[in-house]
């Protein structure tokens, strides 16, 4: 099952991250035409803002266009991220 399946993504911008990403625990995906990065965090918004500000050159150089997220507690988010990684290289964004 893809991350945030059936949910429209959010634009990759500082404003969109601040308006749409929660300050809560969960998993998130950053994408352009394909997945760029799958992460997990205690604070999704904070992690996305760090990526937006250029903390990871691999993400920045891939020129993201959007993000999605799922809220879940710490135990669930670690399990969820591990299940998402095998699909990471094979799924295109629709």
Tab-separated table of N, CA, C and O in Angstrom:
chain	number	residue	atom	x	y	z
A	1	UNK	N	0.838	-1.186	0.000
A	1	UNK	CA	0.000	0.000	0.000
A	1	UNK	C	0.880	1.244	0.000
A	1	UNK	O	1.776	1.388	0.811
A	2	UNK	N	0.630	2.146	-0.903
A	2	UNK	CA	1.414	3.375	-1.029
A	2	UNK	C	1.126	4.320	0.134
A	2	UNK	O	0.072	4.269	0.756
A	3	UNK	N	2.070	5.196	0.390
A	3	UNK	CA	1.887	6.211	1.425
A	3	UNK	C	0.742	7.150	1.031
A	3	UNK	O	0.624	7.547	-0.126
A	4	UNK	N	-0.110	7.421	1.985
A	4	UNK	CA	-1.237	8.342	1.779
A	4	UNK	C	-2.041	7.993	0.536
A	4	UNK	O	-2.478	8.866	-0.200
A	5	UNK	N	-2.258	6.697	0.325
A	5	UNK	CA	-2.980	6.242	-0.862
A	5	UNK	C	-4.349	6.906	-0.961
A	5	UNK	O	-5.084	7.006	0.003
A	6	UNK	N	-4.668	7.411	-2.137
A	6	UNK	CA	-5.944	8.057	-2.383
A	6	UNK	C	-6.010	9.505	-1.933
A	6	UNK	O	-7.042	10.147	-2.043
A	7	UNK	N	-4.891	10.031	-1.436
A	7	UNK	CA	-4.847	11.413	-0.957
A	7	UNK	C	-4.073	12.251	-1.960
A	7	UNK	O	-3.008	11.856	-2.415
A	8	UNK	N	-4.612	13.397	-2.327
A	8	UNK	CA	-3.879	14.306	-3.201
A	8	UNK	C	-2.688	14.869	-2.449
A	8	UNK	O	-2.779	15.176	-1.264
A	9	UNK	N	-1.588	15.023	-3.141
A	9	UNK	CA	-0.390	15.562	-2.522
A	9	UNK	C	-0.467	17.065	-2.319
A	9	UNK	O	-1.387	17.735	-2.790
A	10	UNK	N	0.507	17.559	-1.617
A	10	UNK	CA	0.626	18.983	-1.330
A	10	UNK	C	1.812	19.544	-2.098
A	10	UNK	O	2.808	18.851	-2.313
A	11	UNK	N	1.729	20.792	-2.490
A	11	UNK	CA	2.806	21.441	-3.230
A	11	UNK	C	4.070	21.526	-2.371
A	11	UNK	O	3.996	21.686	-1.150
A	12	UNK	N	5.219	21.412	-3.017
A	12	UNK	CA	6.500	21.521	-2.340
A	12	UNK	C	6.887	22.999	-2.254
A	12	UNK	O	7.546	23.558	-3.128
A	13	UNK	N	6.429	23.643	-1.193
A	13	UNK	CA	6.788	25.036	-0.923
A	13	UNK	C	6.769	25.233	0.584
A	13	UNK	O	6.102	24.488	1.319
A	14	UNK	N	7.482	26.229	1.043
A	14	UNK	CA	7.513	26.514	2.471
A	14	UNK	C	6.114	26.818	2.995
A	14	UNK	O	5.700	26.319	4.047
A	15	UNK	N	5.357	27.607	2.253
A	15	UNK	CA	3.995	27.957	2.653
A	15	UNK	C	3.115	26.725	2.753
A	15	UNK	O	2.390	26.543	3.730
A	16	UNK	N	3.185	25.851	1.752
A	16	UNK	CA	2.370	24.637	1.746
A	16	UNK	C	2.729	23.714	2.907
A	16	UNK	O	1.851	23.126	3.547
A	17	UNK	N	4.017	23.597	3.188
A	17	UNK	CA	4.445	22.756	4.314
A	17	UNK	C	3.870	23.318	5.619
A	17	UNK	O	3.295	22.584	6.414
A	18	UNK	N	3.995	24.625	5.817
A	18	UNK	CA	3.488	25.240	7.047
A	18	UNK	C	1.973	25.127	7.165
A	18	UNK	O	1.439	24.962	8.264
A	19	UNK	N	1.269	25.210	6.040
A	19	UNK	CA	-0.198	25.148	6.063
A	19	UNK	C	-0.748	23.729	6.129
A	19	UNK	O	-1.842	23.523	6.654
A	20	UNK	N	-0.027	22.749	5.581
A	20	UNK	CA	-0.604	21.413	5.420
A	20	UNK	C	0.037	20.305	6.242
A	20	UNK	O	-0.642	19.335	6.567
A	21	UNK	N	1.309	20.417	6.552
A	21	UNK	CA	1.991	19.345	7.281
A	21	UNK	C	1.753	19.500	8.782
A	21	UNK	O	1.923	20.591	9.333
A	22	UNK	N	1.395	18.425	9.449
A	22	UNK	CA	1.124	18.510	10.880
A	22	UNK	C	2.399	18.511	11.720
A	22	UNK	O	3.436	17.993	11.300
A	23	UNK	N	2.304	19.093	12.883
A	23	UNK	CA	3.395	19.040	13.850
A	23	UNK	C	3.167	17.832	14.745
A	23	UNK	O	3.025	17.948	15.953
A	24	UNK	N	3.095	16.659	14.102
A	24	UNK	CA	2.850	15.425	14.829
A	24	UNK	C	3.630	14.279	14.202
A	24	UNK	O	4.204	14.416	13.126
A	25	UNK	N	3.619	13.166	14.874
A	25	UNK	CA	4.359	11.972	14.475
A	25	UNK	C	3.765	11.325	13.229
A	25	UNK	O	2.551	11.297	13.050
A	26	UNK	N	4.645	10.804	12.362
A	26	UNK	CA	4.163	10.092	11.194
A	26	UNK	C	5.241	9.820	10.169
A	26	UNK	O	6.433	10.014	10.428
A	27	UNK	N	4.809	9.360	9.003
A	27	UNK	CA	5.691	9.125	7.866
A	27	UNK	C	5.333	10.132	6.777
A	27	UNK	O	4.224	10.643	6.728
A	28	UNK	N	6.313	10.396	5.909
A	28	UNK	CA	6.065	11.340	4.828
A	28	UNK	C	6.866	10.933	3.600
A	28	UNK	O	7.873	10.238	3.694
A	29	UNK	N	6.363	11.352	2.450
A	29	UNK	CA	7.052	11.105	1.203
A	29	UNK	C	7.206	12.402	0.433
A	29	UNK	O	6.302	13.233	0.419
A	30	UNK	N	8.369	12.561	-0.182
A	30	UNK	CA	8.654	13.722	-1.019
A	30	UNK	C	8.827	13.198	-2.435
A	30	UNK	O	9.474	12.165	-2.649
A	31	UNK	N	8.256	13.883	-3.415
A	31	UNK	CA	8.268	13.364	-4.773
A	31	UNK	C	8.374	14.459	-5.817
A	31	UNK	O	8.186	15.636	-5.552
A	32	UNK	N	8.673	14.041	-7.037
A	32	UNK	CA	8.474	14.838	-8.249
A	32	UNK	C	7.650	13.915	-9.148
A	32	UNK	O	6.524	13.616	-8.786
A	33	UNK	N	8.175	13.393	-10.223
A	33	UNK	CA	7.418	12.404	-11.005
A	33	UNK	C	7.507	11.014	-10.387
A	33	UNK	O	6.744	10.126	-10.742
A	34	UNK	N	8.451	10.819	-9.495
A	34	UNK	CA	8.653	9.561	-8.773
A	34	UNK	C	9.017	9.896	-7.329
A	34	UNK	O	9.290	11.059	-6.999
A	35	UNK	N	9.029	8.912	-6.466
A	35	UNK	CA	9.408	9.136	-5.081
A	35	UNK	C	10.855	9.550	-5.008
A	35	UNK	O	11.724	8.955	-5.633
A	36	UNK	N	11.134	10.559	-4.212
A	36	UNK	CA	12.493	11.023	-3.946
A	36	UNK	C	12.951	10.524	-2.583
A	36	UNK	O	14.073	10.073	-2.421
A	37	UNK	N	12.058	10.611	-1.595
A	37	UNK	CA	12.463	10.322	-0.225
A	37	UNK	C	11.251	9.886	0.587
A	37	UNK	O	10.178	10.471	0.472
A	38	UNK	N	11.438	8.866	1.432
A	38	UNK	CA	10.435	8.434	2.401
A	38	UNK	C	11.066	8.601	3.773
A	38	UNK	O	12.140	8.062	4.038
A	39	UNK	N	10.409	9.356	4.649
A	39	UNK	CA	10.957	9.604	5.976
A	39	UNK	C	9.944	9.389	7.064
A	39	UNK	O	8.755	9.188	6.813
A	40	UNK	N	10.426	9.434	8.296
A	40	UNK	CA	9.562	9.345	9.467
A	40	UNK	C	10.068	10.332	10.490
A	40	UNK	O	11.247	10.653	10.516
A	41	UNK	N	9.154	10.839	11.322
A	41	UNK	CA	9.539	11.913	12.232
A	41	UNK	C	8.562	12.043	13.389
A	41	UNK	O	7.386	11.674	13.263
A	42	UNK	N	9.048	12.599	14.488
A	42	UNK	CA	8.168	12.987	15.595
A	42	UNK	C	7.355	14.217	15.228
A	42	UNK	O	6.290	14.446	15.782
A	43	UNK	N	7.896	15.030	14.300
A	43	UNK	CA	7.257	16.277	13.875
A	43	UNK	C	7.409	16.382	12.353
A	43	UNK	O	8.449	16.832	11.853
A	44	UNK	N	6.399	15.960	11.636
A	44	UNK	CA	6.447	15.931	10.170
A	44	UNK	C	6.760	17.310	9.606
A	44	UNK	O	7.609	17.456	8.733
A	45	UNK	N	6.075	18.324	10.087
A	45	UNK	CA	6.280	19.677	9.563
A	45	UNK	C	7.732	20.118	9.732
A	45	UNK	O	8.348	20.646	8.794
A	46	UNK	N	8.288	19.919	10.897
A	46	UNK	CA	9.666	20.323	11.165
A	46	UNK	C	10.641	19.615	10.215
A	46	UNK	O	11.530	20.261	9.638
A	47	UNK	N	10.469	18.324	10.028
A	47	UNK	CA	11.358	17.567	9.139
A	47	UNK	C	11.240	18.047	7.694
A	47	UNK	O	12.253	18.216	7.003
A	48	UNK	N	10.020	18.283	7.233
A	48	UNK	CA	9.840	18.769	5.866
A	48	UNK	C	10.461	20.159	5.686
A	48	UNK	O	11.071	20.440	4.651
A	49	UNK	N	10.325	21.018	6.692
A	49	UNK	CA	10.930	22.351	6.600
A	49	UNK	C	12.461	22.270	6.573
A	49	UNK	O	13.112	23.057	5.885
A	50	UNK	N	13.030	21.315	7.288
A	50	UNK	CA	14.479	21.114	7.223
A	50	UNK	C	14.893	20.699	5.813
A	50	UNK	O	15.875	21.189	5.270
A	51	UNK	N	14.127	19.769	5.221
A	51	UNK	CA	14.422	19.344	3.846
A	51	UNK	C	14.242	20.522	2.879
A	51	UNK	O	15.029	20.704	1.960
A	52	UNK	N	13.196	21.313	3.081
A	52	UNK	CA	12.939	22.478	2.231
A	52	UNK	C	14.125	23.439	2.271
A	52	UNK	O	14.511	24.024	1.263
A	53	UNK	N	14.712	23.595	3.455
A	53	UNK	CA	15.820	24.540	3.602
A	53	UNK	C	17.151	23.985	3.088
A	53	UNK	O	18.164	24.685	3.143
A	54	UNK	N	17.140	22.755	2.573
A	54	UNK	CA	18.334	22.230	1.924
A	54	UNK	C	19.222	21.355	2.763
A	54	UNK	O	20.407	21.212	2.457
A	55	UNK	N	18.701	20.728	3.815
A	55	UNK	CA	19.547	19.892	4.667
A	55	UNK	C	20.020	18.601	3.992
A	55	UNK	O	20.942	17.965	4.455
A	56	UNK	N	19.382	18.213	2.896
A	56	UNK	CA	19.737	16.980	2.198
A	56	UNK	C	19.894	17.298	0.707
A	56	UNK	O	18.912	17.521	0.003
A	57	UNK	N	21.129	17.313	0.222
A	57	UNK	CA	21.380	17.699	-1.170
A	57	UNK	C	20.771	16.718	-2.170
A	57	UNK	O	20.432	17.116	-3.289
A	58	UNK	N	20.613	15.463	-1.774
A	58	UNK	CA	19.976	14.496	-2.679
A	58	UNK	C	18.520	14.885	-2.945
A	58	UNK	O	18.043	14.775	-4.071
A	59	UNK	N	17.827	15.329	-1.905
A	59	UNK	CA	16.444	15.770	-2.065
A	59	UNK	C	16.412	17.048	-2.907
A	59	UNK	O	15.667	17.140	-3.879
A	60	UNK	N	17.226	18.009	-2.555
A	60	UNK	CA	17.242	19.292	-3.257
A	60	UNK	C	17.565	19.127	-4.732
A	60	UNK	O	16.906	19.716	-5.596
A	61	UNK	N	18.552	18.312	-5.052
A	61	UNK	CA	18.968	18.146	-6.451
A	61	UNK	C	17.931	17.398	-7.289
A	61	UNK	O	17.925	17.517	-8.514
A	62	UNK	N	17.025	16.676	-6.649
A	62	UNK	CA	15.972	15.957	-7.376
A	62	UNK	C	14.795	16.862	-7.729
A	62	UNK	O	13.859	16.434	-8.405
A	63	UNK	N	14.797	18.096	-7.268
A	63	UNK	CA	13.777	19.108	-7.554
A	63	UNK	C	12.369	18.588	-7.208
A	63	UNK	O	11.549	18.313	-8.082
A	64	UNK	N	12.066	18.468	-5.923
A	64	UNK	CA	10.739	17.998	-5.510
A	64	UNK	C	9.623	18.922	-5.993
A	64	UNK	O	9.834	20.125	-6.178
A	65	UNK	N	8.444	18.330	-6.177
A	65	UNK	CA	7.264	19.107	-6.535
A	65	UNK	C	6.136	18.952	-5.511
A	65	UNK	O	5.175	19.702	-5.547
A	66	UNK	N	6.232	17.948	-4.633
A	66	UNK	CA	5.163	17.740	-3.671
A	66	UNK	C	5.539	16.814	-2.540
A	66	UNK	O	6.614	16.216	-2.522
A	67	UNK	N	4.617	16.708	-1.591
A	67	UNK	CA	4.784	15.798	-0.451
A	67	UNK	C	3.434	15.261	-0.007
A	67	UNK	O	2.386	15.867	-0.260
A	68	UNK	N	3.480	14.112	0.644
A	68	UNK	CA	2.317	13.500	1.280
A	68	UNK	C	2.756	13.024	2.658
A	68	UNK	O	3.954	12.927	2.938
A	69	UNK	N	1.794	12.706	3.505
A	69	UNK	CA	2.132	12.227	4.847
A	69	UNK	C	1.004	11.372	5.394
A	69	UNK	O	-0.130	11.417	4.903
A	70	UNK	N	1.339	10.603	6.411
A	70	UNK	CA	0.368	9.851	7.202
A	70	UNK	C	0.728	10.059	8.665
A	70	UNK	O	1.894	9.902	9.030
A	71	UNK	N	-0.236	10.400	9.471
A	71	UNK	CA	-0.011	10.499	10.910
A	71	UNK	C	-0.041	9.104	11.510
A	71	UNK	O	-0.917	8.300	11.186
A	72	UNK	N	0.896	8.827	12.389
A	72	UNK	CA	0.904	7.573	13.145
A	72	UNK	C	1.881	7.710	14.306
A	72	UNK	O	2.778	8.546	14.274
A	73	UNK	N	1.693	6.877	15.335
A	73	UNK	CA	2.579	6.955	16.491
A	73	UNK	C	3.947	6.353	16.164
A	73	UNK	O	4.151	5.782	15.096
A	74	UNK	N	4.885	6.504	17.080
A	74	UNK	CA	6.270	6.108	16.831
A	74	UNK	C	6.402	4.642	16.418
A	74	UNK	O	7.075	4.342	15.441
A	75	UNK	N	5.798	3.731	17.160
A	75	UNK	CA	5.906	2.303	16.826
A	75	UNK	C	5.348	2.021	15.440
A	75	UNK	O	5.947	1.285	14.652
A	76	UNK	N	4.235	2.610	15.120
A	76	UNK	CA	3.601	2.400	13.815
A	76	UNK	C	4.404	3.056	12.694
A	76	UNK	O	4.538	2.514	11.615
A	77	UNK	N	4.936	4.250	12.929
A	77	UNK	CA	5.644	4.937	11.846
A	77	UNK	C	6.917	4.212	11.456
A	77	UNK	O	7.270	4.166	10.283
A	78	UNK	N	7.623	3.632	12.405
A	78	UNK	CA	8.827	2.867	12.082
A	78	UNK	C	8.464	1.639	11.253
A	78	UNK	O	9.117	1.329	10.261
A	79	UNK	N	7.393	0.935	11.637
A	79	UNK	CA	6.935	-0.225	10.879
A	79	UNK	C	6.458	0.200	9.498
A	79	UNK	O	6.789	-0.415	8.483
A	80	UNK	N	5.733	1.293	9.443
A	80	UNK	CA	5.179	1.775	8.172
A	80	UNK	C	6.279	2.191	7.197
A	80	UNK	O	6.235	1.870	6.018
A	81	UNK	N	7.285	2.886	7.694
A	81	UNK	CA	8.386	3.315	6.828
A	81	UNK	C	9.097	2.103	6.231
A	81	UNK	O	9.401	2.084	5.045
A	82	UNK	N	9.339	1.082	7.040
A	82	UNK	CA	10.005	-0.126	6.549
A	82	UNK	C	9.169	-0.799	5.459
A	82	UNK	O	9.712	-1.280	4.467
A	83	UNK	N	7.858	-0.797	5.596
A	83	UNK	CA	7.014	-1.422	4.558
A	83	UNK	C	6.957	-0.575	3.293
A	83	UNK	O	6.755	-1.106	2.207
A	84	UNK	N	7.153	0.739	3.409
A	84	UNK	CA	7.109	1.617	2.236
A	84	UNK	C	8.397	1.573	1.425
A	84	UNK	O	8.366	1.746	0.211
A	85	UNK	N	9.523	1.347	2.050
A	85	UNK	CA	10.816	1.387	1.367
A	85	UNK	C	10.916	0.403	0.204
A	85	UNK	O	11.393	0.780	-0.859
A	86	UNK	N	10.458	-0.845	0.299
A	86	UNK	CA	10.574	-1.747	-0.859
A	86	UNK	C	9.853	-1.241	-2.105
A	86	UNK	O	10.277	-1.502	-3.224
A	87	UNK	N	8.775	-0.484	-1.944
A	87	UNK	CA	8.032	0.061	-3.077
A	87	UNK	C	8.630	1.367	-3.582
A	87	UNK	O	8.263	1.846	-4.644
A	88	UNK	N	9.534	1.927	-2.823
A	88	UNK	CA	10.097	3.241	-3.083
A	88	UNK	C	10.624	3.405	-4.507
A	88	UNK	O	10.289	4.354	-5.190
A	89	UNK	N	11.414	2.474	-4.979
A	89	UNK	CA	12.005	2.612	-6.317
A	89	UNK	C	11.108	2.213	-7.449
A	89	UNK	O	11.440	2.438	-8.608
A	90	UNK	N	9.976	1.637	-7.149
A	90	UNK	CA	9.130	1.081	-8.207
A	90	UNK	C	7.850	1.854	-8.481
A	90	UNK	O	7.201	1.620	-9.479
A	91	UNK	N	7.507	2.767	-7.610
A	91	UNK	CA	6.219	3.450	-7.757
A	91	UNK	C	6.378	4.828	-8.376
A	91	UNK	O	7.237	5.591	-7.979
A	92	UNK	N	5.581	5.093	-9.326
A	92	UNK	CA	5.541	6.438	-9.927
A	92	UNK	C	4.371	7.197	-9.298
A	92	UNK	O	3.405	6.611	-8.851
A	93	UNK	N	4.468	8.482	-9.277
A	93	UNK	CA	3.392	9.325	-8.760
A	93	UNK	C	2.376	9.539	-9.865
A	93	UNK	O	2.733	9.841	-10.994
A	94	UNK	N	1.120	9.378	-9.540
A	94	UNK	CA	0.057	9.549	-10.535
A	94	UNK	C	-0.553	10.918	-10.417
A	94	UNK	O	-0.621	11.519	-9.432
